[in-house]
Each structure stands twice: as C-alpha cells, then as structure tokens.
Backbone atoms as SQL, in Angstrom:
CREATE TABLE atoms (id INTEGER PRIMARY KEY, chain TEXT, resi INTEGER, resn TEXT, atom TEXT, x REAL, y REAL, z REAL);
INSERT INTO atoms VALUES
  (1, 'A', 1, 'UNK', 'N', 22.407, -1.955, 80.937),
  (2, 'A', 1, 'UNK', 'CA', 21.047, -2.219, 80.548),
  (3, 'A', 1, 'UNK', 'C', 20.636, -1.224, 79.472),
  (4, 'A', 2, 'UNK', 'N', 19.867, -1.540, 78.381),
  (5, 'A', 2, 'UNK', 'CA', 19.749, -0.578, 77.099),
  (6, 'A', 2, 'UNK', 'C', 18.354, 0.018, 77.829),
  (7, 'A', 3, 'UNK', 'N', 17.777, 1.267, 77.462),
  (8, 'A', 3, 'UNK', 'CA', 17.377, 2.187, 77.524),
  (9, 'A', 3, 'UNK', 'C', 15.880, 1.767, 77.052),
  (10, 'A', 4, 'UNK', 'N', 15.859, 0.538, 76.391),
  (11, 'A', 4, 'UNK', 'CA', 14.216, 0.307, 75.993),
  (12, 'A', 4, 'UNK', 'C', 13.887, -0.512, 77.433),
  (13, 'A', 5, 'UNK', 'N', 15.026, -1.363, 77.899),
  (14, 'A', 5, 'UNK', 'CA', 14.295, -2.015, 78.747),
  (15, 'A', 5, 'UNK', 'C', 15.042, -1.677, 80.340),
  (16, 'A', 6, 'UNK', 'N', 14.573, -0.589, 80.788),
  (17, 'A', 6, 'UNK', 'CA', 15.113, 0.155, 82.038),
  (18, 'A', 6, 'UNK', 'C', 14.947, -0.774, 82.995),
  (19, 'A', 7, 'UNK', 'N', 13.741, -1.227, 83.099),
  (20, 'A', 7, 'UNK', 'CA', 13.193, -2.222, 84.143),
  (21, 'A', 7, 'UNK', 'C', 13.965, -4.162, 84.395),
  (22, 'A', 8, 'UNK', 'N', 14.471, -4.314, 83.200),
  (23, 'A', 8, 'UNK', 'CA', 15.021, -5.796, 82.558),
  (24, 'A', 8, 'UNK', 'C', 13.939, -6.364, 83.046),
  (25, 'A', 9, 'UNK', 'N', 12.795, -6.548, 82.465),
  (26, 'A', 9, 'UNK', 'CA', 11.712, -7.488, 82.553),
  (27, 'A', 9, 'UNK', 'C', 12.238, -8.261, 81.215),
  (28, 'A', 10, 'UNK', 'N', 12.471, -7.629, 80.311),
  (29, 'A', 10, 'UNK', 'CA', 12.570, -8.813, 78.955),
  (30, 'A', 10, 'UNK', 'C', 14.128, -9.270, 79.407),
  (31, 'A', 11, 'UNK', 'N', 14.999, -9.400, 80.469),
  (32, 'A', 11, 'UNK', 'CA', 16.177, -10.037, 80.701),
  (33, 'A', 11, 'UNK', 'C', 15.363, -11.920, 81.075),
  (34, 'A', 12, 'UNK', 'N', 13.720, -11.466, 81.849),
  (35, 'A', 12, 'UNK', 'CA', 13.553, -12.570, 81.795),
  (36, 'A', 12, 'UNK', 'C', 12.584, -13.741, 80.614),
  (37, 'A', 13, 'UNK', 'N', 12.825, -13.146, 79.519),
  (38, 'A', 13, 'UNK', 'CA', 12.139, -14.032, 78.635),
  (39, 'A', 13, 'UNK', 'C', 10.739, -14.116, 78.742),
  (40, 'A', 14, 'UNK', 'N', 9.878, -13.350, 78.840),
  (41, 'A', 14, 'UNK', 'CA', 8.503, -13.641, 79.074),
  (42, 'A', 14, 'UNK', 'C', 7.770, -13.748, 78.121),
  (43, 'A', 15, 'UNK', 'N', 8.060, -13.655, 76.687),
  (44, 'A', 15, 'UNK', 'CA', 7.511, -13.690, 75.671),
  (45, 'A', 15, 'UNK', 'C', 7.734, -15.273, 74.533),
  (46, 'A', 16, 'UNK', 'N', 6.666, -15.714, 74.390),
  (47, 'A', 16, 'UNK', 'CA', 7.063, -16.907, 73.547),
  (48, 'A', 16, 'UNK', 'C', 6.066, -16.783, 72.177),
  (49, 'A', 17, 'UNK', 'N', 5.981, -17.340, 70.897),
  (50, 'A', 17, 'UNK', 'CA', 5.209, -17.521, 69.907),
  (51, 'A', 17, 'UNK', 'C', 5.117, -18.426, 69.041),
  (52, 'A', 18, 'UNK', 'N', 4.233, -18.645, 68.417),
  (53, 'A', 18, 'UNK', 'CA', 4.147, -19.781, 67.881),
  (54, 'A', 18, 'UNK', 'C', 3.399, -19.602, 66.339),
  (55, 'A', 19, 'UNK', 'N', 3.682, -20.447, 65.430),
  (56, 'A', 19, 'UNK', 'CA', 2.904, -20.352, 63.481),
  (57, 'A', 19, 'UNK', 'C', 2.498, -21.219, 63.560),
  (58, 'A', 20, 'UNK', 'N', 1.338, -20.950, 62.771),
  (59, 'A', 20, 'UNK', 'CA', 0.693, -22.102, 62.609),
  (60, 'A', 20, 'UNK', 'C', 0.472, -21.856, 60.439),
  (61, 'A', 21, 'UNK', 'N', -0.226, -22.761, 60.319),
  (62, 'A', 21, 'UNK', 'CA', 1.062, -23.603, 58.791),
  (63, 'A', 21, 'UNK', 'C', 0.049, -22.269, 57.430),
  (64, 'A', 22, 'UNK', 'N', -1.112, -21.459, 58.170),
  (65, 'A', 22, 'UNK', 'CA', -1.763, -20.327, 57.760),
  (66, 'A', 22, 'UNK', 'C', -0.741, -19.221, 57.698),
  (67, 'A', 23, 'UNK', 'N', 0.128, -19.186, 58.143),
  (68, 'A', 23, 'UNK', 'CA', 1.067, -18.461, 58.773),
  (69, 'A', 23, 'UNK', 'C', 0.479, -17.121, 59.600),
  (70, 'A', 24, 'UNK', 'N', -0.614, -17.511, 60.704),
  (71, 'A', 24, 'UNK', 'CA', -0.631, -17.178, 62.379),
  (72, 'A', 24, 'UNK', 'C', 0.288, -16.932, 62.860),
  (73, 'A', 25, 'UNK', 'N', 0.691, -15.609, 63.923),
  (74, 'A', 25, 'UNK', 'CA', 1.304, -16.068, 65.111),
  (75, 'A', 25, 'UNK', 'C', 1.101, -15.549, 66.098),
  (76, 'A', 26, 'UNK', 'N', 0.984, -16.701, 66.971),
  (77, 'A', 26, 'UNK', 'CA', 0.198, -16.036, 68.576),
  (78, 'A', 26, 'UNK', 'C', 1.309, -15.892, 69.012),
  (79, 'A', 27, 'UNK', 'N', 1.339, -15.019, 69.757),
  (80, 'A', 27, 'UNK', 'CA', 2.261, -14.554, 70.963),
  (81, 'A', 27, 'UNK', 'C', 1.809, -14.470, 72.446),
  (82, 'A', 28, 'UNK', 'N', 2.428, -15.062, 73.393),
  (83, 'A', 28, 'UNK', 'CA', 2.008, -15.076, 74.548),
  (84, 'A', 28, 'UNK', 'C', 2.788, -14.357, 75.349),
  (85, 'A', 29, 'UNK', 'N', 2.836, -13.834, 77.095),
  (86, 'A', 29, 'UNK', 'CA', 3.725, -13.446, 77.796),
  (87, 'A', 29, 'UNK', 'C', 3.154, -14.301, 79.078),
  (88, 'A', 30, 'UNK', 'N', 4.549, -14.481, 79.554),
  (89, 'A', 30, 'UNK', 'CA', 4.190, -15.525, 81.136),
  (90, 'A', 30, 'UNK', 'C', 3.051, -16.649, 80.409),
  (91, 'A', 31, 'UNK', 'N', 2.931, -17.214, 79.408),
  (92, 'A', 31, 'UNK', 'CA', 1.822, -18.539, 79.100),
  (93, 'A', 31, 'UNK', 'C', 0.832, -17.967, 78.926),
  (94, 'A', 32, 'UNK', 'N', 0.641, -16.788, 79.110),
  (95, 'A', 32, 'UNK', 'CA', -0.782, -16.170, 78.870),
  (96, 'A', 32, 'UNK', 'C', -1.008, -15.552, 77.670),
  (97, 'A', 33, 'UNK', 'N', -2.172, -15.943, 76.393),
  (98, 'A', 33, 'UNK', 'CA', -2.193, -15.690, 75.411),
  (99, 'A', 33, 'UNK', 'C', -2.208, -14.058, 75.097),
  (100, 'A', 34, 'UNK', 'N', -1.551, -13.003, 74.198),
  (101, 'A', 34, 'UNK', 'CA', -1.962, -11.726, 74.198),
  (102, 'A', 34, 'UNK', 'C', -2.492, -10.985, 73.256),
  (103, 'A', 35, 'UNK', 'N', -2.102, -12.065, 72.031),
  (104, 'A', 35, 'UNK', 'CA', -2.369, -10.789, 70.820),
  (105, 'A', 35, 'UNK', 'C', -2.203, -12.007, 69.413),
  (106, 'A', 36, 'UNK', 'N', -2.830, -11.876, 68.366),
  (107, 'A', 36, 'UNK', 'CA', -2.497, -12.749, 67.265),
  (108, 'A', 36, 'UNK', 'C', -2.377, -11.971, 65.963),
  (109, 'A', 37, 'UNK', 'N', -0.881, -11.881, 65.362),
  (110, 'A', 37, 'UNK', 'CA', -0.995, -11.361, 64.317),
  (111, 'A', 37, 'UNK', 'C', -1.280, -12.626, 62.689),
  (112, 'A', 38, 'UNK', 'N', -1.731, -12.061, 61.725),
  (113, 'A', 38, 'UNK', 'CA', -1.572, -12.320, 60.249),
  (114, 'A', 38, 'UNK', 'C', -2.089, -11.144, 59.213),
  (115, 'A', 39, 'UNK', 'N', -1.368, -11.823, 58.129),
  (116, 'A', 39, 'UNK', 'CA', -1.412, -11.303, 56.973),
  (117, 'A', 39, 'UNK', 'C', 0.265, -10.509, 56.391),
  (118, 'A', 40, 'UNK', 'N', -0.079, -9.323, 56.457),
  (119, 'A', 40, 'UNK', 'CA', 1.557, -8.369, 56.505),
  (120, 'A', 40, 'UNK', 'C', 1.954, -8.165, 57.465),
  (121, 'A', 41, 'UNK', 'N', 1.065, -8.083, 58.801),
  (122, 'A', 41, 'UNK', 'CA', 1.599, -7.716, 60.056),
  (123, 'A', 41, 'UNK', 'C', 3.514, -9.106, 60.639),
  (124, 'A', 42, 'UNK', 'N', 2.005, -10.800, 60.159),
  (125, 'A', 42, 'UNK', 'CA', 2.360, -11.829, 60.596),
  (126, 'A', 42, 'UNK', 'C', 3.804, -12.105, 59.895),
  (127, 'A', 43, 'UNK', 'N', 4.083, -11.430, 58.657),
  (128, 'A', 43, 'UNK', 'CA', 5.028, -12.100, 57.360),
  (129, 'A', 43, 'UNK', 'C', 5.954, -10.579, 58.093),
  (130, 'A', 44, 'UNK', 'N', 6.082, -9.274, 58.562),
  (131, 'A', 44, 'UNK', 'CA', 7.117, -8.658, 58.675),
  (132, 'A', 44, 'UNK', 'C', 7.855, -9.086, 60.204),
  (133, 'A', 45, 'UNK', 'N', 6.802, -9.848, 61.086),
  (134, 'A', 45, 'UNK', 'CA', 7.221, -9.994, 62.167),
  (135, 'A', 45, 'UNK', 'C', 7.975, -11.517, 62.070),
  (136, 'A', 46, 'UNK', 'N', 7.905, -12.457, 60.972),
  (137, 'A', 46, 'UNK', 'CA', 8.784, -13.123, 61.183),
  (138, 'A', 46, 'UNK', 'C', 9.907, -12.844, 60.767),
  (139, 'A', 47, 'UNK', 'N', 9.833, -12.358, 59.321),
  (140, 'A', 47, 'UNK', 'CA', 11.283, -11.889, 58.951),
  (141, 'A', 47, 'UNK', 'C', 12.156, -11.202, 59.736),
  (142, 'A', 48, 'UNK', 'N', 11.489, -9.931, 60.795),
  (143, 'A', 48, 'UNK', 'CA', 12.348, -9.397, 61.883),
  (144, 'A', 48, 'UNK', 'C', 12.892, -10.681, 63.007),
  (145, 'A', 49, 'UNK', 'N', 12.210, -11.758, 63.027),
  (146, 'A', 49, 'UNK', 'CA', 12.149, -12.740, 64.405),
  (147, 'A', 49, 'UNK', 'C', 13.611, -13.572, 63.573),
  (148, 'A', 50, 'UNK', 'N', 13.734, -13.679, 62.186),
  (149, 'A', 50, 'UNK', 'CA', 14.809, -14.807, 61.630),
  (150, 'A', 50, 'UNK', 'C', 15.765, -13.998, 61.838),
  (151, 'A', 51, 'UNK', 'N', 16.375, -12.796, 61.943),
  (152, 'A', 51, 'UNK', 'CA', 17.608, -12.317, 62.510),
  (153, 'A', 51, 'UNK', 'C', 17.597, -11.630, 63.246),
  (154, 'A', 52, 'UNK', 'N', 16.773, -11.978, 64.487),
  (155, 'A', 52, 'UNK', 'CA', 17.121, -11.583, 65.715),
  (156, 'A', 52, 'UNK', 'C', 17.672, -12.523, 66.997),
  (157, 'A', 53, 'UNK', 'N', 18.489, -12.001, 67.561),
  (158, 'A', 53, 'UNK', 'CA', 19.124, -12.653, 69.038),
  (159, 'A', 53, 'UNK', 'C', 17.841, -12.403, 69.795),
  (160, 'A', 54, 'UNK', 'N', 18.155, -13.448, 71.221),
  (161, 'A', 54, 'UNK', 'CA', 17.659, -13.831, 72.355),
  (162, 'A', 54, 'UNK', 'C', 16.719, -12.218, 72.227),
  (163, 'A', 55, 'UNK', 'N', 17.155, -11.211, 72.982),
  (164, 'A', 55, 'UNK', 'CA', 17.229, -10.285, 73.596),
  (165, 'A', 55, 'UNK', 'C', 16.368, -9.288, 72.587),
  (166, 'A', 56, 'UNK', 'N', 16.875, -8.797, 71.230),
  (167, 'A', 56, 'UNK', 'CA', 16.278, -8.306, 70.213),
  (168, 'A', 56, 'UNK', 'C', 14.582, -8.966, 69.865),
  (169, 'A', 57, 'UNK', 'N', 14.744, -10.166, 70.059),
  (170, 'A', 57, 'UNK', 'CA', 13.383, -11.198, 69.758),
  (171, 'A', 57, 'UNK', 'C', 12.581, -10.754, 70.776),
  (172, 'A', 58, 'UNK', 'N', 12.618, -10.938, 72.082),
  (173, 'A', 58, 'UNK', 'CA', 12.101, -10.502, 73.066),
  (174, 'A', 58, 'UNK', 'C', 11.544, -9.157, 73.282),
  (175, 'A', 59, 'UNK', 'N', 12.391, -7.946, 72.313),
  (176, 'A', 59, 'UNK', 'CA', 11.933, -6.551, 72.399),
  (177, 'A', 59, 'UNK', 'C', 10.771, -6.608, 71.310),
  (178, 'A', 60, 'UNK', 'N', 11.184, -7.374, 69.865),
  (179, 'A', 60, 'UNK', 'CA', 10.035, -7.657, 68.753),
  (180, 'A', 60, 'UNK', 'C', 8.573, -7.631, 69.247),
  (181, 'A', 61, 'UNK', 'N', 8.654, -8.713, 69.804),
  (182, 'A', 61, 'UNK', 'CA', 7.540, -9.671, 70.387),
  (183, 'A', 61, 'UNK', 'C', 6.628, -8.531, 71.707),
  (184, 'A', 62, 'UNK', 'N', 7.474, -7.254, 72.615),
  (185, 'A', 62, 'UNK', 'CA', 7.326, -6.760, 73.652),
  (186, 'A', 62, 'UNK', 'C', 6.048, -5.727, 72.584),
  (187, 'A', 63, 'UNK', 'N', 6.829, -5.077, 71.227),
  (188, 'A', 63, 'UNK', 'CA', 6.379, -4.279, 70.662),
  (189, 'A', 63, 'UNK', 'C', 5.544, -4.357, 69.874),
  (190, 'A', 64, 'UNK', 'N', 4.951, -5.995, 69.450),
  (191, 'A', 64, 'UNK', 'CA', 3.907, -6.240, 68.562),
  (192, 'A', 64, 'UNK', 'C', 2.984, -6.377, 69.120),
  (193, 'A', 65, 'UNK', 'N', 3.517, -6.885, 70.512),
  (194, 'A', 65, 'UNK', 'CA', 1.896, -6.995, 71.675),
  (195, 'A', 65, 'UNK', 'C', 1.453, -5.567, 71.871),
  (196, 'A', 66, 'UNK', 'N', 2.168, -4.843, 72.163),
  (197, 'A', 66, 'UNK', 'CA', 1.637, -3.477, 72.680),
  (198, 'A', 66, 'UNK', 'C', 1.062, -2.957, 73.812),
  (199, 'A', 67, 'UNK', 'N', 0.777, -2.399, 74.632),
  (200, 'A', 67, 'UNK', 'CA', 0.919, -1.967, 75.811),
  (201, 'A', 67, 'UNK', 'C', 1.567, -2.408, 76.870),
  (202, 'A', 68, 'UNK', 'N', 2.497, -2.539, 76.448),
  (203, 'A', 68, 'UNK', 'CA', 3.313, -3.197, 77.831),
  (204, 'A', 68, 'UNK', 'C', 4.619, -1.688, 78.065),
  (205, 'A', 69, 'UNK', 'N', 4.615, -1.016, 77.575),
  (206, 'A', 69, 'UNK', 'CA', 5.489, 0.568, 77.730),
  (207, 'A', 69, 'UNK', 'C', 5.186, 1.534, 77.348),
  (208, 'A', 70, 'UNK', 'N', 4.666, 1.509, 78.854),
  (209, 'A', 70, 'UNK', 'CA', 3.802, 3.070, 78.223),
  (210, 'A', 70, 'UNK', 'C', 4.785, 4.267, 79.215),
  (211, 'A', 71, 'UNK', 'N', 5.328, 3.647, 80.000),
  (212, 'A', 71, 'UNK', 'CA', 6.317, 4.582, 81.441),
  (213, 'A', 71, 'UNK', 'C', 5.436, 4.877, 82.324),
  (214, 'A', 72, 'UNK', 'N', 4.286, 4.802, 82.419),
  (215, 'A', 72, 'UNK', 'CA', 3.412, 4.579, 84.030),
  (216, 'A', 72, 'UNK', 'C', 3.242, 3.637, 84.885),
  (217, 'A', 73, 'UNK', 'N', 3.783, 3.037, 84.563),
  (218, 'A', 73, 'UNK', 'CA', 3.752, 1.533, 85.048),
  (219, 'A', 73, 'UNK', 'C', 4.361, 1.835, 86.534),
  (220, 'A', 74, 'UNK', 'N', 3.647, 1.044, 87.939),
  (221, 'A', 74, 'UNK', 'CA', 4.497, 1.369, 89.040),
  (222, 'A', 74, 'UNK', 'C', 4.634, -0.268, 89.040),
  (223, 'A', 75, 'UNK', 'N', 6.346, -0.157, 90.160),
  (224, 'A', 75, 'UNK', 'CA', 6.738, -1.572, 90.209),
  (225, 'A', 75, 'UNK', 'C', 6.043, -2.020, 91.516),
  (226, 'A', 76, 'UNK', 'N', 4.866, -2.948, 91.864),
  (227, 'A', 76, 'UNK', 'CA', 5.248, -3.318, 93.248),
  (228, 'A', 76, 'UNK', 'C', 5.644, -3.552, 94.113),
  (229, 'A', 77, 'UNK', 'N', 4.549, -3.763, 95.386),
  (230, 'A', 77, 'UNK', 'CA', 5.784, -3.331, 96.496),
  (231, 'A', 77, 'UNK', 'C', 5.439, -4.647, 97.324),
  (232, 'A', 78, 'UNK', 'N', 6.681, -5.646, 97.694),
  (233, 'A', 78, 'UNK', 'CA', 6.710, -6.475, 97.671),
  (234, 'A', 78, 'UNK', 'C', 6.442, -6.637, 99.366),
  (235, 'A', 79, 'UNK', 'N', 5.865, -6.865, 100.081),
  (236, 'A', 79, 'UNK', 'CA', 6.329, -7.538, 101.625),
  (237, 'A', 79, 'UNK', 'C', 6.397, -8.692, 102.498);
C-alpha cells in the first residue's frame, strides 16, 4: 500500500467527475457533490486526469477536493 493512502480508502474508488462543455468539473465522493473547479484550476486538473491510471486519478481528485488528509481522522468502530 503507498504511503499517501495508508488507510486504502481510494482502493475503493470513491471519487467520480464530470465537464461540462464550459469546461466545469464537479467532483463528487460516494455521489455526494464536493467541490467544483474552473478556469486554470479546471484546465490543470484535466490534463493531470488524461495520464493518469485508475489509482493516480483517484489520488488527483482526493487532492483537489481537499480535506480529506489531514491524519486526524479516527477510523470507526464498528459493532
């Protein structure tokens, strides 16, 4: 497991996005809307998204949303 994602939450894909023809792009996690980039933000994050794998895309997308690693995070406790 690489070292950004200790936990493998991004092993499960929780991140999806979408352009719209302004060139928008929302990004969601679990279906839930989080964050919308454009302008330079929107145009460097696709060019990183056209050569990236599964896994790399998923870290993109983890790091444009933002707060999702901060290392305080506790895991619940399941019963």
């Amino acid at each position: 497991m690489s070292p950004t994602d200790q936990r493998g939450k991004l092993t499960e894909e929780p991140f999806a996005y979408k352009t719209t023809k302004e060139q928008k792009v929302f990004i969601s996690s679990d279906g839930k809307h989080v964050t919308t980039l454009s302008g330079k933000k929107a145009q460097r994050f696709l060019a990183d998204m056209s050569t990236a794998d599964e896994h790399k895309a998923q870290l993109i997308m983890a790091k444009a949303t933002g707060h999702f690693k901060h290392g305080n995070e506790k895991m619940s406790k399941r019963r």
